[in-house]
XYZ file of C-alpha atoms in Angstrom:
682
model
C 96.062 53.594 210.171
C 95.426 55.519 213.777
C 91.641 55.153 214.832
C 91.135 58.075 212.484
C 91.266 55.217 209.421
C 87.405 53.736 210.352
C 85.768 55.468 211.900
C 84.013 59.064 210.604
C 85.596 61.757 209.672
C 85.718 64.704 211.594
C 85.059 67.498 209.676
C 86.364 70.523 209.882
C 86.730 74.098 208.194
C 88.643 74.958 205.429
C 91.206 77.276 205.513
C 91.538 80.408 203.097
C 94.580 79.319 201.021
C 97.788 82.616 201.497
C 99.524 82.588 198.738
C 101.949 84.909 201.238
C 103.285 82.099 203.741
C 102.280 78.212 202.279
C 103.983 76.975 205.546
C 101.169 77.398 206.856
C 98.275 74.726 205.674
C 96.262 72.833 207.440
C 96.386 69.942 209.916
C 95.157 65.942 208.872
C 93.326 64.478 210.446
C 95.924 62.769 212.512
C 97.429 66.207 213.639
C 99.961 66.682 211.090
C 100.814 68.780 208.734
C 99.931 68.756 205.323
C 103.685 69.938 203.993
C 104.801 66.913 206.547
C 108.423 66.158 207.360
C 110.969 66.864 204.735
C 112.840 64.330 205.142
C 111.321 60.834 206.848
C 114.119 60.892 209.490
C 111.871 64.410 211.044
C 108.242 62.186 211.841
C 108.316 61.775 215.022
C 106.285 58.297 213.900
C 109.345 56.578 212.677
C 111.640 58.509 215.479
C 109.787 56.416 218.280
C 110.355 53.644 216.266
C 113.862 54.628 216.515
C 114.419 54.619 220.095
C 111.884 51.762 220.612
C 113.542 49.776 218.436
C 117.189 50.655 220.124
C 115.399 49.972 223.893
C 114.585 46.392 221.601
C 118.084 45.460 220.618
C 119.536 46.932 223.786
C 117.058 44.771 225.974
C 117.857 41.300 224.030
C 121.573 41.549 224.498
C 120.974 42.205 227.548
C 118.993 39.952 228.730
C 121.511 36.489 225.993
C 124.341 37.962 228.945
C 121.885 36.677 231.988
C 120.006 39.650 232.995
C 116.284 38.715 232.089
C 115.125 41.082 234.423
C 116.731 44.298 233.231
C 116.352 43.456 229.664
C 113.381 42.312 229.993
C 112.470 46.304 231.585
C 114.594 46.817 228.369
C 111.604 45.616 226.313
C 108.819 47.350 229.196
C 110.396 50.674 228.455
C 110.705 49.914 224.203
C 107.345 48.802 224.178
C 106.055 52.510 225.909
C 108.247 54.484 223.677
C 106.098 52.384 219.946
C 103.153 52.549 222.111
C 103.374 56.533 222.638
C 102.560 56.537 218.890
C 99.500 55.512 218.816
C 97.904 55.326 222.135
C 97.228 58.652 222.692
C 95.314 58.846 220.053
C 93.115 55.842 220.780
C 92.283 57.093 223.937
C 91.294 60.329 223.512
C 88.809 59.358 220.044
C 87.610 56.697 222.783
C 86.230 59.320 225.444
C 85.861 62.323 223.273
C 84.579 60.863 219.627
C 83.532 57.156 221.236
C 85.716 56.163 217.466
C 86.394 52.347 217.860
C 89.121 51.556 214.909
C 92.043 50.167 214.139
C 94.201 51.563 216.967
C 91.813 50.635 219.341
C 92.893 47.419 218.333
C 96.225 47.581 218.819
C 95.824 49.945 221.950
C 94.211 46.153 222.685
C 96.513 44.216 222.045
C 99.139 45.769 223.114
C 98.150 45.507 226.988
C 97.547 42.275 226.232
C 100.454 40.649 225.629
C 101.917 42.640 227.524
C 98.901 40.800 230.858
C 100.863 37.605 229.847
C 104.025 38.573 229.628
C 104.508 38.600 226.057
C 106.960 41.255 226.014
C 108.910 41.686 223.649
C 106.690 41.161 221.166
C 104.651 43.555 222.987
C 107.404 45.238 222.226
C 107.387 44.254 218.431
C 104.130 45.513 217.735
C 104.724 48.236 219.316
C 107.499 49.461 216.587
C 106.241 47.818 213.774
C 103.232 49.730 213.732
C 104.755 52.575 214.348
C 106.484 52.912 211.327
C 103.932 52.319 209.674
C 102.344 55.002 210.987
C 104.940 56.928 209.931
C 104.971 55.781 206.284
C 101.818 56.915 206.250
C 102.278 60.294 207.033
C 105.432 60.709 205.378
C 103.701 59.559 201.561
C 100.739 61.585 202.545
C 102.551 64.887 203.126
C 104.962 64.163 200.407
C 102.582 64.259 197.676
C 100.086 66.874 199.547
C 103.231 68.690 199.409
C 104.055 68.698 196.000
C 101.104 70.153 195.318
C 100.730 72.524 197.392
C 104.563 73.464 195.743
C 102.652 75.650 193.464
C 102.249 78.411 195.395
C 105.756 78.174 196.028
C 106.241 79.748 191.515
C 104.510 82.687 193.275
C 107.501 85.572 193.979
C 107.771 86.904 197.904
C 107.896 89.848 196.434
C 105.614 91.749 194.060
C 107.070 94.820 191.050
C 103.619 97.475 192.530
C 103.886 101.385 190.371
C 101.676 103.250 192.952
C 102.090 106.829 192.581
C 104.334 106.690 189.765
C 106.464 104.669 191.543
C 107.445 102.124 191.393
C 107.577 100.026 194.968
C 108.475 96.187 196.415
C 104.711 94.542 198.278
C 104.097 90.811 198.984
C 101.544 89.189 197.040
C 98.787 89.710 199.605
C 99.407 93.421 199.787
C 98.426 93.321 195.802
C 94.751 95.454 195.805
C 92.487 95.184 192.248
C 93.112 97.647 190.185
C 97.262 97.787 190.639
C 99.937 97.790 188.244
C 102.194 95.025 188.324
C 105.623 95.583 186.860
C 107.285 91.609 184.576
C 110.678 91.757 183.364
C 111.936 90.139 181.031
C 112.684 86.081 183.726
C 110.378 87.792 187.249
C 106.802 85.045 187.926
C 103.320 86.987 188.698
C 102.386 86.932 191.738
C 98.733 87.083 190.786
C 96.245 87.147 187.620
C 95.649 89.981 186.325
C 95.395 91.873 182.137
C 98.663 92.931 180.657
C 97.998 96.940 179.835
C 101.716 97.966 178.190
C 103.868 95.438 176.695
C 103.737 92.503 174.734
C 105.668 89.247 175.642
C 106.108 85.618 175.469
C 105.105 83.982 179.086
C 106.379 80.101 179.846
C 102.993 78.910 181.926
C 104.671 75.415 181.873
C 104.849 74.761 185.757
C 101.012 75.522 186.060
C 99.759 73.638 183.015
C 102.467 71.146 181.957
C 102.570 73.349 178.184
C 106.607 73.709 177.103
C 105.057 75.747 174.826
C 105.781 79.731 175.730
C 102.255 81.883 174.533
C 102.643 85.296 172.667
C 100.408 87.901 174.772
C 99.939 91.528 174.500
C 97.780 94.043 175.707
C 94.681 92.329 176.673
C 95.524 89.142 177.386
C 95.474 87.222 180.913
C 98.153 86.952 182.943
C 97.480 83.804 185.276
C 99.508 83.367 188.751
C 103.051 82.369 188.679
C 103.226 82.817 184.637
C 106.824 84.041 184.262
C 107.228 86.936 181.336
C 110.463 85.663 178.735
C 109.950 88.674 176.687
C 110.075 92.550 177.007
C 109.152 93.826 180.553
C 104.969 94.483 180.431
C 102.489 96.324 182.672
C 99.763 94.016 183.999
C 96.426 94.959 185.615
C 95.914 93.077 189.060
C 92.413 91.624 188.818
C 92.843 89.168 191.693
C 94.065 89.132 194.905
C 96.562 86.529 195.713
C 94.504 84.733 197.684
C 91.501 84.001 195.428
C 94.107 84.171 191.771
C 93.326 81.115 189.501
C 96.798 79.328 190.817
C 95.365 79.364 194.844
C 92.444 78.330 193.524
C 93.327 75.088 191.631
C 95.526 74.387 194.586
C 92.345 74.885 196.687
C 90.128 73.109 194.347
C 92.723 68.871 194.123
C 93.537 69.930 198.093
C 89.460 69.451 198.850
C 89.244 67.033 195.346
C 91.894 64.406 197.803
C 90.216 64.830 200.556
C 86.672 63.428 198.406
C 86.514 59.775 198.073
C 85.877 57.673 195.101
C 83.923 54.237 194.907
C 86.562 52.070 195.671
C 87.807 53.858 198.432
C 83.783 54.168 200.320
C 84.035 49.907 199.714
C 86.894 50.665 201.645
C 85.374 52.053 203.884
C 82.155 50.167 203.969
C 84.257 46.849 204.822
C 86.284 48.837 207.156
C 84.434 50.156 209.501
C 82.503 47.230 210.120
C 84.983 44.693 210.249
C 86.840 46.216 214.018
C 83.619 46.115 215.829
C 83.355 42.275 214.576
C 86.932 41.873 215.264
C 87.285 43.042 218.853
C 83.653 40.244 218.919
C 85.745 37.529 217.410
C 88.279 37.471 219.102
C 86.489 37.564 222.799
C 83.862 34.533 220.997
C 87.324 33.115 220.837
C 88.637 34.013 223.975
C 85.624 32.753 225.794
C 84.864 29.545 224.076
C 87.887 28.601 224.089
C 88.319 29.075 227.866
C 85.634 26.766 228.088
C 87.443 24.015 225.903
C 90.839 24.173 227.092
C 93.639 26.933 228.926
C 92.048 30.431 229.137
C 95.451 31.469 228.606
C 96.362 30.263 225.691
C 92.749 30.709 223.752
C 93.252 33.955 225.626
C 96.404 34.798 223.844
C 94.901 33.182 220.604
C 92.339 35.793 220.598
C 94.896 39.191 221.181
C 96.914 37.479 218.934
C 93.341 37.642 215.753
C 93.065 40.778 217.083
C 96.566 41.434 215.534
C 95.665 39.569 212.821
C 92.440 40.652 211.426
C 93.510 44.956 211.718
C 91.936 46.332 209.036
C 95.803 48.713 208.319
C 96.636 48.375 205.020
C 92.276 48.396 204.212
C 90.946 51.406 204.825
C 94.251 53.306 204.182
C 94.493 51.638 200.194
C 92.244 53.948 198.649
C 92.640 57.512 200.216
C 96.467 57.013 200.373
C 96.352 56.417 196.661
C 93.857 58.940 195.255
C 96.257 61.605 197.348
C 99.249 61.472 195.810
C 97.554 59.903 191.911
C 95.173 63.567 192.331
C 98.566 65.464 193.177
C 100.776 63.963 190.324
C 97.975 64.545 187.718
C 97.315 68.769 189.035
C 101.554 68.356 188.380
C 101.371 67.200 184.715
C 98.782 69.838 184.463
C 95.178 68.380 184.761
C 92.282 68.834 187.545
C 90.971 65.301 188.674
C 87.956 66.227 191.556
C 88.330 63.370 193.756
C 87.861 59.608 194.105
C 85.388 59.150 192.662
C 86.111 60.896 189.156
C 89.401 59.378 188.723
C 87.745 55.465 189.571
C 86.124 56.609 186.798
C 88.532 58.035 184.489
C 90.109 54.527 184.945
C 86.672 52.061 183.562
C 86.626 55.527 179.891
C 86.209 53.237 177.372
C 84.974 55.394 174.913
C 85.369 59.652 174.645
C 83.337 62.426 172.765
C 84.080 65.442 172.222
C 83.256 68.411 171.353
C 84.502 70.769 167.866
C 85.204 73.761 168.785
C 87.609 74.797 170.799
C 88.490 71.007 171.893
C 89.767 69.526 168.485
C 89.852 72.739 166.637
C 92.431 76.287 168.354
C 89.601 78.369 169.505
C 90.929 80.922 166.834
C 89.284 80.598 163.926
C 89.403 83.441 160.905
C 87.791 84.678 158.054
C 88.406 82.296 155.026
C 87.035 83.576 151.920
C 83.823 86.015 151.193
C 81.047 85.650 148.310
C 78.618 88.588 147.155
C 75.465 88.521 145.353
C 73.857 91.151 142.533
C 76.079 94.588 143.497
C 76.864 94.054 147.234
C 80.379 94.392 147.848
C 82.694 91.947 150.148
C 82.610 95.520 152.814
C 79.426 95.389 152.452
C 78.911 91.823 152.999
C 80.846 92.135 156.522
C 79.333 95.453 157.627
C 76.411 94.323 158.195
C 77.918 90.333 159.861
C 79.753 92.270 162.615
C 76.387 94.515 162.809
C 74.780 91.567 164.045
C 78.454 90.329 165.727
C 79.458 92.735 168.036
C 76.252 92.160 170.614
C 77.372 87.981 170.100
C 79.848 85.755 172.573
C 80.168 84.063 169.753
C 83.281 81.845 168.978
C 82.595 83.072 165.778
C 81.888 87.081 166.094
C 86.004 87.082 167.116
C 86.555 86.220 163.489
C 83.964 88.703 161.812
C 84.327 91.484 164.034
C 88.419 91.038 163.340
C 88.484 90.996 159.873
C 85.908 93.956 159.518
C 86.260 97.378 160.775
C 83.240 98.902 160.055
C 80.892 98.164 162.666
C 77.540 99.952 162.282
C 75.564 100.311 165.146
C 72.427 97.427 165.052
C 69.430 97.158 166.847
C 66.787 94.582 168.167
C 70.025 92.023 167.733
C 68.292 88.840 169.142
C 69.878 85.427 168.565
C 67.452 82.917 167.097
C 69.535 79.071 168.601
C 70.105 77.473 166.374
C 69.736 79.534 163.020
C 71.832 82.579 163.908
C 70.811 86.362 165.045
C 67.992 88.691 163.538
C 68.041 92.765 163.843
C 67.498 95.851 161.504
C 70.538 98.283 160.642
C 68.716 101.899 159.764
C 65.592 100.440 160.408
C 66.139 97.541 157.773
C 66.060 94.076 158.739
C 69.306 91.824 158.668
C 69.587 87.798 159.593
C 72.942 86.189 159.651
C 72.589 81.911 160.156
C 73.519 78.429 158.702
C 72.752 77.438 155.105
C 68.994 76.380 155.065
C 67.732 79.625 157.917
C 68.822 81.773 154.777
C 67.796 80.421 151.726
C 71.341 79.818 149.845
C 70.550 80.452 146.293
C 72.980 81.335 143.575
C 76.200 80.504 146.080
C 74.341 76.971 146.646
C 78.236 74.985 144.844
C 80.563 77.619 145.933
C 78.869 77.646 149.700
C 79.625 72.909 149.049
C 82.766 73.319 148.452
C 83.835 75.525 150.621
C 82.173 73.441 154.097
C 84.387 70.330 152.008
C 87.152 72.327 152.652
C 86.264 72.487 156.862
C 84.958 75.957 156.880
C 82.171 76.940 158.395
C 79.636 79.007 155.901
C 77.145 81.946 157.835
C 75.221 82.801 155.820
C 73.849 87.242 155.047
C 70.554 88.607 153.913
C 69.804 92.563 154.135
C 65.639 92.575 153.440
C 64.608 89.562 151.509
C 67.661 90.305 149.711
C 71.052 87.573 149.841
C 74.174 90.027 150.176
C 76.517 87.051 150.949
C 78.587 84.847 152.438
C 81.541 84.205 155.290
C 83.014 81.672 155.032
C 85.242 80.800 158.891
C 87.807 77.936 159.555
C 88.914 77.343 163.495
C 91.675 75.241 162.275
C 92.235 71.894 163.633
C 95.209 72.014 166.200
C 97.801 69.994 165.298
C 98.834 67.574 167.397
C 94.090 66.070 167.312
C 95.006 63.416 164.453
C 98.431 62.171 167.564
C 96.152 62.674 169.990
C 93.210 60.310 168.545
C 95.945 57.156 167.735
C 96.925 57.775 171.150
C 93.742 56.760 172.433
C 93.083 54.275 170.267
C 95.959 52.119 171.419
C 94.851 52.059 174.818
C 91.546 51.073 173.631
C 89.590 54.087 174.041
C 87.171 54.934 171.266
C 86.550 58.491 170.105
C 83.632 60.295 168.282
C 83.439 64.160 167.448
C 79.817 65.238 168.859
C 79.728 68.842 166.759
C 77.098 71.853 166.164
C 79.128 72.465 162.807
C 77.526 71.127 159.587
C 77.727 67.543 158.089
C 80.651 68.705 155.111
C 83.194 70.531 157.949
C 82.159 67.819 160.664
C 83.332 65.489 158.125
C 86.120 67.018 156.562
C 88.070 68.017 160.324
C 86.889 64.094 161.493
C 89.324 63.094 158.475
C 91.773 64.733 159.756
C 91.791 63.877 163.107
C 91.447 59.982 162.071
C 88.217 60.058 164.320
C 85.402 57.411 162.508
C 82.709 58.682 164.315
C 81.117 61.853 163.306
C 77.074 63.785 164.640
C 76.927 66.672 163.684
C 74.186 69.807 163.694
C 73.665 68.757 167.418
C 72.924 70.602 169.742
C 74.105 71.450 172.869
C 71.071 69.201 174.676
C 71.762 66.186 170.843
C 74.812 66.474 172.139
C 73.257 65.111 175.884
C 71.167 62.696 174.220
C 73.478 61.048 172.582
C 75.991 60.147 174.873
C 73.154 57.139 175.885
C 73.812 55.125 172.564
C 78.097 55.894 172.126
C 79.173 54.261 174.970
C 78.338 50.666 173.961
C 78.434 49.147 177.366
C 81.416 50.700 178.873
C 82.471 54.820 180.812
C 81.321 57.318 178.459
C 83.705 61.430 179.145
C 82.632 63.798 177.471
C 85.694 66.628 176.508
C 84.281 69.714 175.367
C 84.920 73.958 176.556
C 82.937 74.210 180.055
C 80.483 76.314 178.998
C 78.767 75.419 175.315
C 78.773 71.466 176.151
C 77.362 72.392 180.510
C 74.959 69.131 179.485
C 77.010 66.917 177.666
C 79.551 67.397 180.073
C 76.521 66.942 183.145
C 75.940 63.698 181.339
C 78.698 60.986 180.862
C 80.308 59.633 183.427
C 83.094 62.325 183.370
C 83.219 64.755 181.816
C 86.479 67.079 181.200
C 87.065 70.377 180.208
C 89.292 72.233 177.261
C 92.210 75.544 179.048
C 90.210 74.801 182.394
C 93.190 77.616 183.661
C 91.789 81.197 185.017
C 87.945 79.117 184.005
C 85.690 78.934 186.977
C 82.442 77.295 184.546
C 85.020 75.233 183.601
C 86.524 74.051 186.384
C 83.252 73.946 187.983
C 81.070 72.101 185.553
C 83.272 69.096 184.994
C 85.195 66.326 186.742
C 87.627 66.781 185.301
C 89.219 69.875 183.559
C 92.663 70.300 181.652
C 94.850 73.535 182.646
C 96.243 74.700 179.602
C 95.437 73.449 175.315
C 97.634 71.115 174.537
C 95.046 67.852 174.023
C 97.862 66.150 174.345
C 97.224 65.982 178.008
C 93.585 64.186 177.655
C 95.177 60.904 176.906
C 98.668 61.015 179.219
C 95.375 61.979 182.385
C 93.409 58.528 181.597
C 96.591 56.411 180.693
C 97.348 58.207 184.596
C 94.050 57.526 185.856
C 94.131 53.889 184.925
C 97.656 52.830 186.459
C 95.508 54.525 189.828
C 92.897 52.511 189.407
C 95.523 49.118 188.994
C 96.782 50.643 191.993
C 94.057 51.084 193.804
C 92.493 47.644 192.859
C 95.821 45.852 193.897
C 95.608 46.951 197.197
C 92.607 46.553 198.224
C 93.246 42.597 197.231
C 96.130 42.507 198.918
C 94.653 43.951 202.323
C 91.938 41.697 201.836
C 94.362 38.022 201.595
C 96.082 39.109 203.837
C 93.031 39.259 206.941
C 91.923 36.183 205.024
C 94.923 34.370 205.573
C 96.053 35.131 208.905
C 92.445 35.298 210.837
C 92.485 31.382 210.734
C 95.945 31.011 210.961
C 96.152 32.756 214.218
C 93.014 31.750 215.851
C 94.231 28.434 215.860
C 97.962 29.158 217.440
C 99.454 28.372 214.028
C 100.908 31.651 214.079
C 102.156 33.726 217.113
C 101.593 37.284 217.844
C 105.553 38.387 216.523
C 105.341 36.231 213.625
C 101.730 37.829 212.947
C 102.153 41.335 213.829
C 105.357 40.984 211.485
C 103.411 39.946 208.586
C 101.049 42.327 208.854
C 102.548 45.621 209.576
C 105.385 44.430 206.057
C 101.475 44.279 204.585
C 101.357 47.771 205.131
C 104.660 48.870 204.253
C 104.067 46.997 201.356
C 100.498 48.800 200.596
C 102.405 52.931 200.976
C 104.654 51.239 199.072
C 102.610 50.354 196.000
C 100.440 52.269 196.714
C 102.761 55.960 196.370
C 103.221 54.190 192.495
C 100.221 56.269 191.521
C 101.685 59.108 191.787
C 104.100 58.458 189.085
C 103.748 59.511 184.995
C 102.806 57.149 182.812
C 104.417 56.077 179.531
C 101.695 56.406 176.451
C 101.292 52.075 175.657
C 103.671 51.855 172.284
C 102.021 51.397 169.347
C 101.184 48.139 168.751
C 98.182 48.400 166.700
C 97.286 49.279 162.428
C 97.866 53.320 162.339
C 94.436 54.659 162.195
C 92.287 55.013 158.951
C 93.669 56.901 155.506
C 90.527 59.403 154.400
C 90.479 57.137 151.900
C 88.399 54.790 153.679
C 88.549 56.003 157.082
C 84.108 54.734 157.637
C 82.572 58.034 158.766
C 79.322 57.021 160.134
C 77.505 60.748 160.160
C 74.736 61.405 162.052
C 73.144 64.625 160.731
C 69.673 67.286 161.897
C 69.447 68.483 159.311
C 66.642 71.065 160.870
C 68.691 71.645 163.927
C 72.298 73.025 164.369
C 74.388 74.941 166.802
C 73.925 76.868 170.038
C 73.882 80.701 169.341
C 74.002 82.832 165.965
C 75.104 80.106 164.377
C 76.583 75.994 163.016
C 80.115 76.037 164.326
C 79.131 74.998 168.260
């Protein structure tokens, strides 16, 4: 609201997030601590405004008793105290940075009012402007404080085993490889991997998911997670300042400073508006002096300076972005800045990946088919030999289904088809039907695919050994999520590298009416344009295999991004948890925030447009314009804070989703292609 609102922002390096002392945060461009005062009466501007208001009130009372000179002195003192909240910063910006902004207009108006003898009006300007500026600082500090409160999830000390002895250390003293001891009810001080013990981890404060997660040896523990079960030992894998929690706070703080299209629009209007207002006021004073009383027109010029000041416009969107992005982070979604927030609020179509997004990303072997004299164990062993060199989601399921993993040589991935290699010198292939001829298993394979399973064939030499059916179950909340998106007026589509039959079965269960199957990653990106239908489109995926589509969509949304650098960096929005219900919630939240932005911009421009002519022709005096102007600014601040509130999803007002019998599926397949990696489950 001071000069910093309209001039170019001064860049400054971001400090490293320190978990042990979250109170030592950065300062914003106003010189205020990000955490800010705990209560509104601790805000310096509001304190100055209160003192100035008291002085002004006493001055009025004294003047009414007949001691006008004393009353005028008190009013002048009120004006000086009120101006102390913005005049020093204005002068610094003019002298050091040569920056002209809103504070410049207010300073000129205040000095001019005193020079013309309108001391009471100058004092009112100082009081009301200080109140508005103080409220802005407090609102920003409150929303940032809510985000930084995440760091309060980290305990002040951690129990560590060193040289066989358990000691208490500060989180910043933890080093890689330390063994933290977490007892029931204790929080993790940083990221690590469980080495001994089994437990349930409560991640609700981090991801927004209320259901505890079972964890055991080899599972990841994130900073801030609560141990809800037995005692466990966790090997430290990240320093406290580099933990997933610290990284999330850092990313969202940066995101709050990024500017969206609406914010850039407000800047484009506000920045040239300030010098234009000064020129306009000078013209009013100059031309008016030629046709009338110079003092009258000089007074009107000062009133125009206040009336046209774009305070509300300059803060309308930045404050909304800060509030909305901070609130989204506390609900389990990282929104990377104002641009992503605005685009998210305009989404009309959502394309979803299947594996890991609509499904649980926990595939398991549900059936094994054999041919000739091959046994189930031989089929699984041959497949596991190749999959042991693969990072594909199906590899985990196949490896978990057998204890026999013979060594394989020359393992090579054939993108979109499968894997090749050799076992004891004999060529072996693992891949999708079509690349490997299914032979006598074609009927059984079709049956399994229609039941929603992904089938891969195993061939040794020129002999088909058999087939393995793997199924990744649909998330239980998926149908509810698709229904919520439908109620928001958002179309949905499934994009998958899986085969057409499996994709159809899962889409039927979820209630998705458009499916594009058997796609390569680049095919998903290419399809997005045809799915737009003139609307903004979002792509929801895992942030790795779906990177091309995430980058191509208007908004890329990564699922399960907690602790995943690739997902966070690739996507515009990252859902930290695995609960798909965060998707419609963050979309509804972004729509609400965008409505608040448009309301604030519209109100700000309307106030300026109405006050300028009324001030220029003397209809409104300085006191009235100051009151209306600052009241509008306070209204914009209060409205912007609404963006931090949770947005309930709309009630069911439309027809229920189509049943499997009437579901109109649009299957767009590409039989010659498959998913990326070893088979067709991506």
